[in-house]
């Protein structure tokens, strides 16, 4: 009795049977045992009703009348379940009908009776669910049915399940994929790069060691080595270089097997027959006349000619004055004359005319942004160059741009310069030297007069800005320069500023006279000029491509200039954006659609020529840049 708390009487549980200390404890024990034997699904209200009910006898009579009805209900619901093939565990969470709460059954039946027309939809749903389960996606079907996967996430869950199944199949077929680790892969790539550089260094040391083993030794003071040692010991009255190379040539070649010489130096210092070479390499061959190159060719066993026939030809200002070749007879005009070296501009053209085997370098290695070479590729190389697309489409500091200076004027009848433009170029140089000293810089001009104007303006600014003077030191690997288009071939810098100089006068008149560009081969000079930059090229001019009227000049160089200025101003030809080529396959289109459905902006076939990135994801914060390229 002491176990009962008077503040919490047991009468709500036992009703009239509870008489505190005078209660029939055996009867209460039987009631408790009966309560424990009841299904756990019975609600609390059921026992509250029992506690308020009549004595045991009347309750027993009521239960006797209810029992047959309950038995009939159980049989009927069991028959209904068999008819429907109902899964009790899934529908009500019970193993048998006796464990189903009457309230839950009544509620479910009411729902079914209120939605009879939806039975056909449910049948279709059940059939599809069985198909999904049979396809191995029972977990997805169960999750959707249980409400764990909502309708809005069903497609995403299905795609994930599909991709996981594909991954598992691939892992089963290629176990090495399961062991793939991105960190290990990056470590392997880094190790390969290091090994590659080490191999290059080892090759250099091996060549140097082989050269060292071939050095002349043990000859004392006799022979070619003796002549050379004697000349080194002299203080004056040295042999002329030509005589020295004739007498000590073999020893000199063993000491220095590589000679770097101009064609004139070959003729001046190497006596025919005195020295012979295994290999001759002629660089910038488009500027070497055949008559200058043949002397070097005669002294070697094999030649490699490197050049571009669409760049600067040799300067032939004195060719007609010094030529002593007879003109062909008029009577021989109809006869096929043999090709002479004097008939072609350069040793490169001669080799091509003679059918020497050749290869074109299709990959443009210099330009790190497609816009820097796009005009040359279109105007001069018929789109044959393969250009690697840049992740930057129109960002500051990258690519080709035009700085239009309409308030400046070209002094056409006087200095033939644009002083204000030269000043703007000089200020841009100082700005670059201060903000981007790590990038090499060069200035190219269309004329010698404009070059002098830029140099004068720059000298004044350098005196006023001594803090940037280290940028102009001449001892770097790519020192700063200011050159005109006739002398810039072979140079390259990270950044190139181009000062056109020519342009509109104070009165707004554009003469369409652009110096060498108007002459024959002017387009080749322009090609050299506009292809010098590796990262950025900025063009300074007081006119645009729209101002150039091709009806006033038929020169191809002027037409190419118009295209170049237009592209620099507008980014024409679609370079650096979608090329308009369309998707290469339905798979690419599907990937693009999925990315766009995820909220990304996607562009297709990014590039300038030859090589295109299939898809590129645009940076939403910087629309001129791509975040990701996809092949």
XYZ file of C-alpha atoms in Angstrom:
631
model
C 0.000 0.000 0.000
C 2.834 2.312 0.750
C 3.809 1.982 -2.917
C 0.765 4.063 -3.935
C 0.992 7.796 -3.741
C -2.177 9.397 -2.448
C -1.494 12.375 -4.699
C -1.621 10.066 -7.758
C -4.578 7.695 -7.098
C -5.023 4.576 -9.267
C -8.754 5.078 -9.754
C -8.365 6.405 -13.358
C -6.821 3.030 -14.211
C -9.045 0.657 -12.230
C -12.282 2.629 -11.857
C -14.697 1.326 -9.230
C -12.366 -1.582 -8.450
C -9.981 0.817 -6.834
C -10.771 1.171 -3.132
C -7.374 2.231 -1.941
C -6.192 -0.032 0.879
C -9.407 -2.072 0.772
C -8.974 -2.996 -2.905
C -9.102 -6.578 -4.125
C -5.453 -6.908 -4.982
C -5.887 -10.248 -6.747
C -8.523 -8.727 -9.055
C -6.280 -5.754 -9.725
C -3.466 -8.129 -10.578
C -5.691 -9.966 -13.066
C -6.689 -6.629 -14.652
C -3.051 -5.632 -14.996
C -2.169 -8.949 -16.612
C -5.091 -8.569 -19.019
C -3.920 -5.029 -19.871
C -0.431 -6.225 -20.635
C -1.799 -8.892 -22.973
C -3.665 -6.371 -25.125
C -2.195 -5.151 -28.432
C 0.068 -2.122 -27.964
C -1.783 -0.224 -30.678
C -4.836 0.439 -28.498
C -5.151 4.146 -27.752
C -5.085 5.621 -24.267
C -8.703 6.724 -24.661
C -9.694 3.046 -24.807
C -8.466 2.406 -21.266
C -9.904 5.667 -20.005
C -13.271 4.512 -21.317
C -12.842 1.177 -19.547
C -12.068 2.899 -16.268
C -15.312 4.847 -16.544
C -17.382 1.866 -17.686
C -19.882 -0.378 -15.826
C -18.979 -3.194 -13.485
C -17.290 -6.327 -14.784
C -20.505 -8.154 -15.449
C -21.970 -5.542 -17.728
C -18.597 -5.090 -19.410
C -18.365 -8.791 -20.007
C -21.799 -8.810 -21.587
C -20.858 -5.936 -23.892
C -17.682 -7.714 -24.880
C -19.629 -10.873 -25.602
C -21.839 -9.000 -28.024
C -18.842 -7.201 -29.622
C -16.662 -10.259 -30.105
C -18.654 -11.798 -33.017
C -18.761 -8.439 -34.770
C -15.011 -8.030 -34.376
C -14.429 -11.547 -35.651
C -16.525 -10.799 -38.705
C -14.646 -7.557 -39.261
C -11.334 -9.363 -39.111
C -12.510 -11.990 -41.582
C -13.868 -9.385 -43.974
C -10.742 -7.242 -43.829
C -8.590 -10.357 -44.306
C -10.609 -11.236 -47.404
C -10.222 -7.666 -48.639
C -6.500 -7.824 -48.068
C -6.216 -11.071 -49.996
C -8.225 -9.599 -52.837
C -5.977 -6.567 -52.954
C -2.847 -8.599 -52.149
C -2.185 -6.004 -49.506
C 1.156 -5.914 -47.725
C 0.116 -5.342 -44.092
C 3.600 -4.528 -42.962
C 3.944 -1.837 -45.606
C 0.366 -0.562 -45.319
C -0.145 -0.556 -41.534
C 3.143 -1.677 -40.028
C 1.523 -4.843 -38.632
C 2.270 -8.513 -39.134
C -1.404 -9.616 -38.922
C -4.836 -8.075 -39.121
C -5.300 -8.498 -35.366
C -2.539 -5.940 -34.889
C -4.206 -3.267 -37.050
C -5.887 -0.507 -35.057
C -9.549 -0.092 -35.937
C -9.077 3.667 -36.224
C -6.209 3.206 -38.730
C -8.288 0.760 -40.753
C -11.330 3.054 -40.714
C -9.226 6.032 -41.802
C -7.601 4.124 -44.656
C -10.944 2.746 -45.890
C -12.421 6.245 -45.814
C -9.547 7.503 -47.957
C -10.030 4.680 -50.459
C -13.789 5.239 -50.714
C -13.249 8.942 -51.237
C -10.792 8.416 -54.134
C -12.224 5.507 -56.084
C -11.419 7.110 -59.440
C -7.697 7.142 -58.660
C -7.506 3.353 -58.520
C -6.454 3.140 -62.158
C -3.613 5.599 -61.561
C -2.513 3.605 -58.564
C -2.552 0.398 -60.603
C -0.310 2.074 -63.194
C 1.947 3.338 -60.423
C 2.202 -0.137 -58.900
C 3.066 -1.652 -62.262
C 5.841 0.897 -62.834
C 7.116 0.399 -59.344
C 7.411 -3.343 -59.995
C 9.331 -2.590 -63.205
C 11.670 -0.262 -61.376
C 12.253 -2.841 -58.659
C 12.879 -5.547 -61.261
C 15.493 -3.290 -62.885
C 17.474 -3.327 -59.656
C 16.199 -0.028 -58.276
C 13.992 -1.375 -55.512
C 15.633 0.947 -52.988
C 14.632 3.947 -55.099
C 11.071 2.622 -55.504
C 10.733 1.948 -51.785
C 12.081 5.374 -50.911
C 9.639 7.076 -53.262
C 6.719 5.022 -51.935
C 7.612 5.729 -48.323
C 7.923 9.437 -49.033
C 11.651 9.541 -48.204
C 12.342 10.776 -51.755
C 9.991 13.557 -52.816
C 8.709 14.046 -56.367
C 11.020 17.025 -56.904
C 14.081 14.911 -56.063
C 13.033 11.720 -57.802
C 14.821 12.471 -61.114
C 17.986 13.496 -59.294
C 17.879 10.359 -57.137
C 17.322 8.204 -60.205
C 20.259 9.808 -62.021
C 22.482 9.299 -59.011
C 21.409 5.661 -58.724
C 22.007 5.187 -62.443
C 25.470 6.728 -62.325
C 26.377 4.703 -59.263
C 25.331 1.516 -61.047
C 27.447 2.513 -64.062
C 30.355 3.262 -61.756
C 30.002 -0.097 -60.011
C 29.913 -1.882 -63.368
C 33.003 -0.024 -64.562
C 34.776 -0.781 -61.309
C 33.927 -4.452 -61.772
C 35.227 -4.493 -65.359
C 38.312 -2.348 -64.668
C 39.419 -2.766 -61.050
C 42.197 -0.232 -61.597
C 39.561 2.528 -61.781
C 38.474 1.763 -58.236
C 42.021 2.383 -57.070
C 42.269 5.750 -58.895
C 43.202 8.643 -56.611
C 43.232 12.233 -57.854
C 45.932 13.229 -55.375
C 48.148 10.372 -56.523
C 47.482 11.311 -60.140
C 48.567 14.917 -59.538
C 51.632 13.639 -57.715
C 52.419 11.397 -60.678
C 52.034 14.294 -63.103
C 54.326 16.456 -60.985
C 56.877 13.652 -60.860
C 56.675 13.263 -64.647
C 57.243 16.984 -65.171
C 60.237 16.894 -62.855
C 61.612 13.806 -64.598
C 61.065 15.415 -68.004
C 63.011 18.505 -66.994
C 65.694 16.307 -65.453
C 65.948 14.351 -68.719
C 66.464 17.604 -70.624
C 69.181 18.620 -68.199
C 70.760 15.174 -68.442
C 70.784 15.419 -72.237
C 72.599 18.734 -72.006
C 75.199 17.305 -69.647
C 75.605 14.212 -71.831
C 76.186 16.343 -74.926
C 78.640 18.506 -73.018
C 80.465 15.400 -71.777
C 80.645 13.947 -75.280
C 82.008 17.267 -76.515
C 84.574 17.335 -73.724
C 85.779 13.861 -74.672
C 86.324 15.052 -78.242
C 88.418 18.087 -77.340
C 91.893 18.074 -78.917
C 94.637 17.132 -76.489
C 98.171 15.819 -76.466
C 99.159 17.636 -79.651
C 101.509 20.043 -77.920
C 102.500 23.017 -79.973
C 102.247 21.450 -83.390
C 99.484 21.281 -85.933
C 96.241 23.207 -85.872
C 96.115 23.252 -82.071
C 99.633 24.639 -81.963
C 98.636 27.461 -84.310
C 95.650 28.278 -82.124
C 97.690 28.188 -78.887
C 100.251 30.463 -80.508
C 97.601 33.002 -81.473
C 96.142 32.930 -77.945
C 99.597 33.632 -76.492
C 100.217 36.604 -78.778
C 99.738 40.173 -77.595
C 99.627 41.699 -81.083
C 100.024 40.926 -84.774
C 97.361 38.216 -84.706
C 96.451 36.294 -87.822
C 93.357 37.504 -89.654
C 90.306 35.472 -88.714
C 89.995 34.036 -92.212
C 93.632 32.879 -92.171
C 93.280 31.514 -88.622
C 90.191 29.495 -89.531
C 91.996 28.162 -92.598
C 95.076 27.034 -90.669
C 93.485 26.018 -87.333
C 89.951 25.289 -88.494
C 89.809 21.600 -87.455
C 90.942 22.379 -83.909
C 88.553 25.311 -83.631
C 85.664 23.142 -84.820
C 86.460 20.498 -82.218
C 86.520 23.188 -79.540
C 83.440 25.037 -80.815
C 81.406 22.728 -83.066
C 78.567 25.232 -83.527
C 79.154 28.385 -85.584
C 76.567 31.197 -85.442
C 77.218 33.376 -88.480
C 75.478 35.643 -90.932
C 75.731 34.867 -94.666
C 78.173 37.739 -95.080
C 80.359 36.387 -92.270
C 80.439 32.953 -93.917
C 81.763 34.472 -97.116
C 84.168 36.726 -95.279
C 85.721 34.321 -92.775
C 85.354 30.776 -94.154
C 87.589 30.001 -97.131
C 85.923 27.494 -99.479
C 87.195 24.017 -98.765
C 88.851 24.955 -95.467
C 85.946 23.937 -93.206
C 82.935 21.690 -93.701
C 79.832 21.268 -91.550
C 77.420 18.414 -91.022
C 74.333 20.609 -90.752
C 73.344 24.121 -91.750
C 70.300 25.739 -90.150
C 69.035 28.909 -91.842
C 66.646 30.803 -89.577
C 64.344 33.633 -90.729
C 64.950 32.217 -94.198
C 62.349 34.473 -95.809
C 64.829 37.345 -95.344
C 67.879 35.537 -96.747
C 68.482 35.944 -100.475
C 69.621 32.834 -102.350
C 72.842 34.497 -103.443
C 73.734 35.089 -99.792
C 72.771 31.596 -98.628
C 74.402 29.485 -101.339
C 77.907 30.071 -99.997
C 76.913 28.539 -96.656
C 74.979 25.745 -98.362
C 78.130 24.767 -100.285
C 80.012 24.209 -97.015
C 77.621 21.673 -95.432
C 76.201 18.198 -95.996
C 72.588 18.877 -95.000
C 70.438 21.984 -94.597
C 67.350 22.856 -92.600
C 65.588 26.008 -93.750
C 63.259 27.634 -91.220
C 61.036 30.515 -92.244
C 57.648 31.820 -93.233
C 57.021 32.906 -96.803
C 54.222 35.143 -95.521
C 56.623 37.271 -93.500
C 59.186 39.878 -94.483
C 61.115 39.267 -97.719
C 64.743 40.380 -98.085
C 65.389 44.083 -98.485
C 66.292 44.462 -102.190
C 66.744 48.205 -102.391
C 70.066 47.903 -104.239
C 69.158 44.800 -106.261
C 68.402 46.630 -109.517
C 71.353 49.000 -109.115
C 73.884 46.205 -108.681
C 72.324 43.542 -110.938
C 74.442 42.703 -113.978
C 72.137 39.963 -115.229
C 70.959 40.353 -118.781
C 67.261 40.551 -119.417
C 65.906 37.586 -121.375
C 65.734 38.052 -125.074
C 62.389 39.130 -126.364
C 62.361 36.213 -128.762
C 62.588 33.742 -125.866
C 59.430 34.910 -124.093
C 57.446 31.891 -125.256
C 60.094 29.424 -124.165
C 60.132 27.917 -120.660
C 63.165 29.426 -118.973
C 64.871 27.452 -116.201
C 64.432 28.698 -112.619
C 67.345 30.833 -111.506
C 68.246 31.751 -107.939
C 67.890 35.404 -108.871
C 64.274 34.801 -109.893
C 63.098 34.096 -106.333
C 63.111 36.355 -103.293
C 64.653 34.124 -100.655
C 66.356 30.814 -100.021
C 63.036 29.686 -98.532
C 61.222 30.324 -101.805
C 64.005 28.607 -103.733
C 63.745 25.457 -101.601
C 59.976 25.411 -102.018
C 60.288 25.925 -105.770
C 62.771 23.065 -106.027
C 60.368 20.714 -104.245
C 62.390 20.214 -101.091
C 60.430 18.261 -98.453
C 58.793 20.613 -95.984
C 56.546 20.682 -92.950
C 54.285 23.424 -91.688
C 54.217 24.204 -87.992
C 50.456 24.090 -87.452
C 50.424 24.715 -83.712
C 50.858 28.383 -82.934
C 53.012 28.281 -79.839
C 53.455 31.997 -79.116
C 49.996 33.474 -78.600
C 48.421 32.571 -75.296
C 45.126 34.083 -76.371
C 43.435 33.240 -79.637
C 42.676 36.855 -80.538
C 46.394 37.624 -80.858
C 46.785 35.417 -83.915
C 43.213 35.253 -85.208
C 43.634 37.950 -87.866
C 46.876 36.496 -89.207
C 45.364 33.027 -89.220
C 42.413 34.208 -91.265
C 44.138 36.686 -93.576
C 47.417 34.897 -94.268
C 47.242 31.220 -93.267
C 43.766 30.248 -94.523
C 42.751 29.177 -91.038
C 45.290 26.338 -90.980
C 46.876 27.256 -87.664
C 45.652 25.321 -84.647
C 45.240 27.695 -81.731
C 44.669 26.590 -78.155
C 41.642 28.498 -76.782
C 42.262 30.701 -73.770
C 40.093 30.550 -70.609
C 39.918 34.339 -70.832
C 37.502 35.643 -73.446
C 37.650 39.416 -72.966
C 39.471 40.112 -69.726
C 41.680 43.071 -69.035
C 45.330 42.324 -69.558
C 44.789 39.469 -72.046
C 44.246 39.376 -75.795
C 43.995 42.003 -78.517
C 42.413 45.430 -77.966
C 42.200 48.846 -79.610
C 42.787 52.127 -77.816
C 40.985 54.617 -80.017
C 42.464 58.140 -79.750
C 40.096 60.327 -81.805
C 41.411 63.566 -80.238
C 44.908 63.070 -81.638
C 46.045 64.085 -85.139
C 48.499 62.845 -87.740
C 50.855 65.588 -88.969
C 50.697 64.521 -92.589
C 52.458 67.477 -94.208
C 55.082 68.043 -91.496
C 56.701 65.531 -89.157
C 54.590 62.650 -90.487
C 53.980 61.555 -86.905
C 51.169 61.614 -84.357
C 52.783 63.255 -81.303
C 49.732 62.885 -79.016
C 49.484 59.216 -79.873
C 53.205 58.811 -79.174
C 52.648 60.473 -75.787
C 49.767 58.086 -75.009
C 51.962 55.108 -75.899
C 54.773 56.383 -73.667
C 52.355 56.866 -70.758
C 51.052 53.324 -71.267
C 54.643 52.049 -71.147
C 55.262 53.765 -67.809
C 51.952 52.441 -66.488
C 52.897 48.924 -67.558
C 56.375 49.208 -66.031
C 54.836 50.190 -62.706
C 51.938 47.702 -62.563
C 53.196 44.701 -64.560
C 56.991 44.714 -64.420
C 57.018 40.909 -64.559
C 55.703 40.972 -68.155
C 58.128 41.854 -70.942
C 57.103 44.710 -73.240
C 57.877 45.936 -76.714
C 56.608 48.872 -78.778
C 56.138 48.528 -82.528
C 55.476 51.418 -84.889
C 54.433 51.605 -88.512
C 57.162 54.092 -89.420
C 60.612 55.192 -88.354
C 59.337 58.733 -87.707
C 56.691 57.484 -85.275
C 59.310 55.327 -83.581
C 61.423 58.418 -82.938
C 58.366 60.273 -81.611
C 57.601 57.484 -79.141
C 61.211 57.348 -77.970
C 61.317 61.123 -77.395
C 58.086 61.063 -75.406
C 59.268 58.071 -73.394
C 62.625 59.628 -72.550
C 60.875 62.603 -70.978
C 58.561 60.402 -68.930
C 61.427 58.213 -67.771
C 63.186 61.282 -66.371
C 60.011 62.163 -64.487
C 59.516 58.600 -63.193
C 62.922 57.303 -62.063
C 61.283 54.615 -59.898
C 60.466 52.498 -62.975
C 63.924 52.729 -64.498
C 64.907 49.135 -63.550
C 62.221 47.904 -65.956
C 64.198 49.345 -68.880
C 67.438 47.535 -68.045
C 68.968 45.928 -71.124
C 70.343 42.840 -69.375
C 67.098 40.873 -69.089
C 66.146 37.877 -71.241
C 63.518 39.963 -73.075
C 64.486 43.628 -72.675
C 62.191 46.493 -73.582
C 62.425 47.821 -77.151
C 60.894 50.340 -79.533
C 61.105 49.190 -83.175
C 59.456 49.934 -86.480
C 57.844 47.161 -88.535
C 60.867 46.761 -90.822
C 63.106 45.615 -87.951
C 60.805 43.720 -85.587
C 60.761 40.298 -87.280
C 61.983 37.579 -84.920
C 61.119 39.497 -81.754
C 58.438 38.477 -79.271
C 57.327 39.874 -75.919
C 54.565 39.191 -73.414
C 52.946 42.513 -74.280
C 53.210 44.525 -77.492
C 52.022 48.102 -77.960
C 51.453 49.043 -81.615
C 51.507 52.730 -82.549
C 49.999 53.167 -85.999
C 51.016 56.811 -86.265
C 49.293 57.244 -89.592
C 45.702 58.400 -89.405
C 43.365 61.344 -89.529
C 44.666 64.901 -89.706
C 43.356 67.833 -87.654
C 40.757 68.342 -90.349
C 39.577 64.734 -90.040
C 41.028 63.623 -93.367
C 42.336 60.055 -93.675
C 44.708 59.769 -96.625
C 44.815 55.967 -96.757
C 48.574 56.111 -97.104
C 50.066 53.773 -94.503
C 53.685 53.653 -95.544
C 55.066 50.200 -96.408
C 51.608 48.628 -96.085
C 50.537 50.244 -99.344
C 53.349 48.673 -101.327
C 53.721 45.197 -102.750
C 54.131 42.698 -99.914
C 52.807 45.196 -97.379
C 50.512 42.550 -95.933
C 53.557 40.475 -95.048
C 54.985 43.337 -93.040
C 51.686 43.695 -91.214
C 51.630 39.963 -90.522
C 55.002 40.240 -88.825
C 53.938 43.263 -86.816
C 50.667 41.924 -85.428
C 51.951 38.499 -84.367
C 54.670 39.475 -81.892
C 52.686 39.354 -78.603
C 52.372 36.349 -76.308
C 49.800 37.625 -73.783
C 48.429 41.020 -74.812
C 48.553 43.384 -77.778
C 47.195 46.927 -77.572
C 46.813 49.012 -80.713
C 46.942 52.824 -80.551
C 45.293 54.677 -83.450
C 43.109 57.731 -84.059
C 40.891 55.860 -86.542
C 39.093 52.517 -86.646
C 38.510 49.828 -89.217
C 35.220 51.468 -90.174
C 37.153 54.541 -91.353
C 39.197 52.549 -93.894
C 37.613 52.669 -97.362
C 38.937 49.812 -99.467
C 37.656 51.564 -102.590
C 40.428 54.131 -102.090
C 43.223 51.570 -101.850
C 43.535 48.208 -103.510
C 46.597 47.164 -101.489
C 46.144 43.899 -99.661
C 48.094 45.304 -96.728
C 45.455 48.033 -96.278
C 42.652 45.467 -96.413
C 44.421 43.385 -93.784
C 44.866 46.500 -91.631
C 41.143 47.187 -91.821
C 40.382 43.632 -90.645
C 42.951 43.916 -87.874
C 41.595 47.191 -86.498
C 38.008 45.966 -86.707
C 38.860 42.799 -84.866
C 40.854 44.673 -82.226
C 37.866 46.943 -81.581
C 34.971 44.475 -81.798
C 36.442 40.991 -81.424
C 35.122 40.036 -84.846
C 35.039 36.569 -86.409
C 33.465 35.254 -83.159
C 36.867 34.416 -81.711
C 36.923 33.574 -78.014
C 33.176 32.936 -77.969
C 30.953 30.248 -79.413
C 32.277 29.600 -82.913
C 28.849 28.800 -84.354
C 30.000 25.321 -85.383
C 27.303 23.660 -83.279
C 27.607 20.488 -81.248
C 29.757 17.656 -82.571
C 27.468 14.976 -81.109
C 24.117 14.539 -79.341
C 26.072 13.655 -76.229
C 27.626 17.136 -76.157
C 24.180 18.683 -76.518
C 22.875 16.551 -73.646
C 25.747 17.534 -71.369
C 25.159 21.205 -72.212
C 21.434 20.853 -71.469
C 22.098 19.249 -68.116
C 24.580 21.965 -67.156
C 22.137 24.681 -68.189
C 19.388 22.959 -66.191
C 21.677 23.255 -63.167
C 21.834 27.008 -63.694
C 25.101 27.319 -65.626
C 25.621 29.264 -68.819
C 27.294 27.036 -71.388
C 28.856 27.895 -74.747
C 29.868 25.379 -77.390
C 32.904 24.966 -79.662
C 35.175 27.584 -78.125
C 38.241 28.521 -80.134
C 39.705 30.276 -83.122
C 40.793 27.623 -85.588
C 41.866 24.030 -85.877
C 41.285 23.092 -82.261
C 38.060 23.790 -80.369
C 36.988 23.132 -76.802
C 33.662 21.257 -76.963
C 31.946 23.091 -74.089
C 32.861 25.934 -71.761
C 31.108 27.070 -68.574
C 30.908 30.862 -68.289
C 31.949 32.535 -65.041
C 28.748 34.221 -63.749
C 30.757 36.850 -61.856
C 33.061 37.604 -64.814
C 31.162 36.845 -68.027
C 34.294 37.428 -70.096
C 35.971 34.392 -68.537
C 35.314 30.674 -68.640
C 35.399 28.617 -65.456
C 35.731 25.206 -67.031
C 36.519 23.683 -70.392
C 34.995 20.284 -71.188
C 36.177 17.811 -73.808
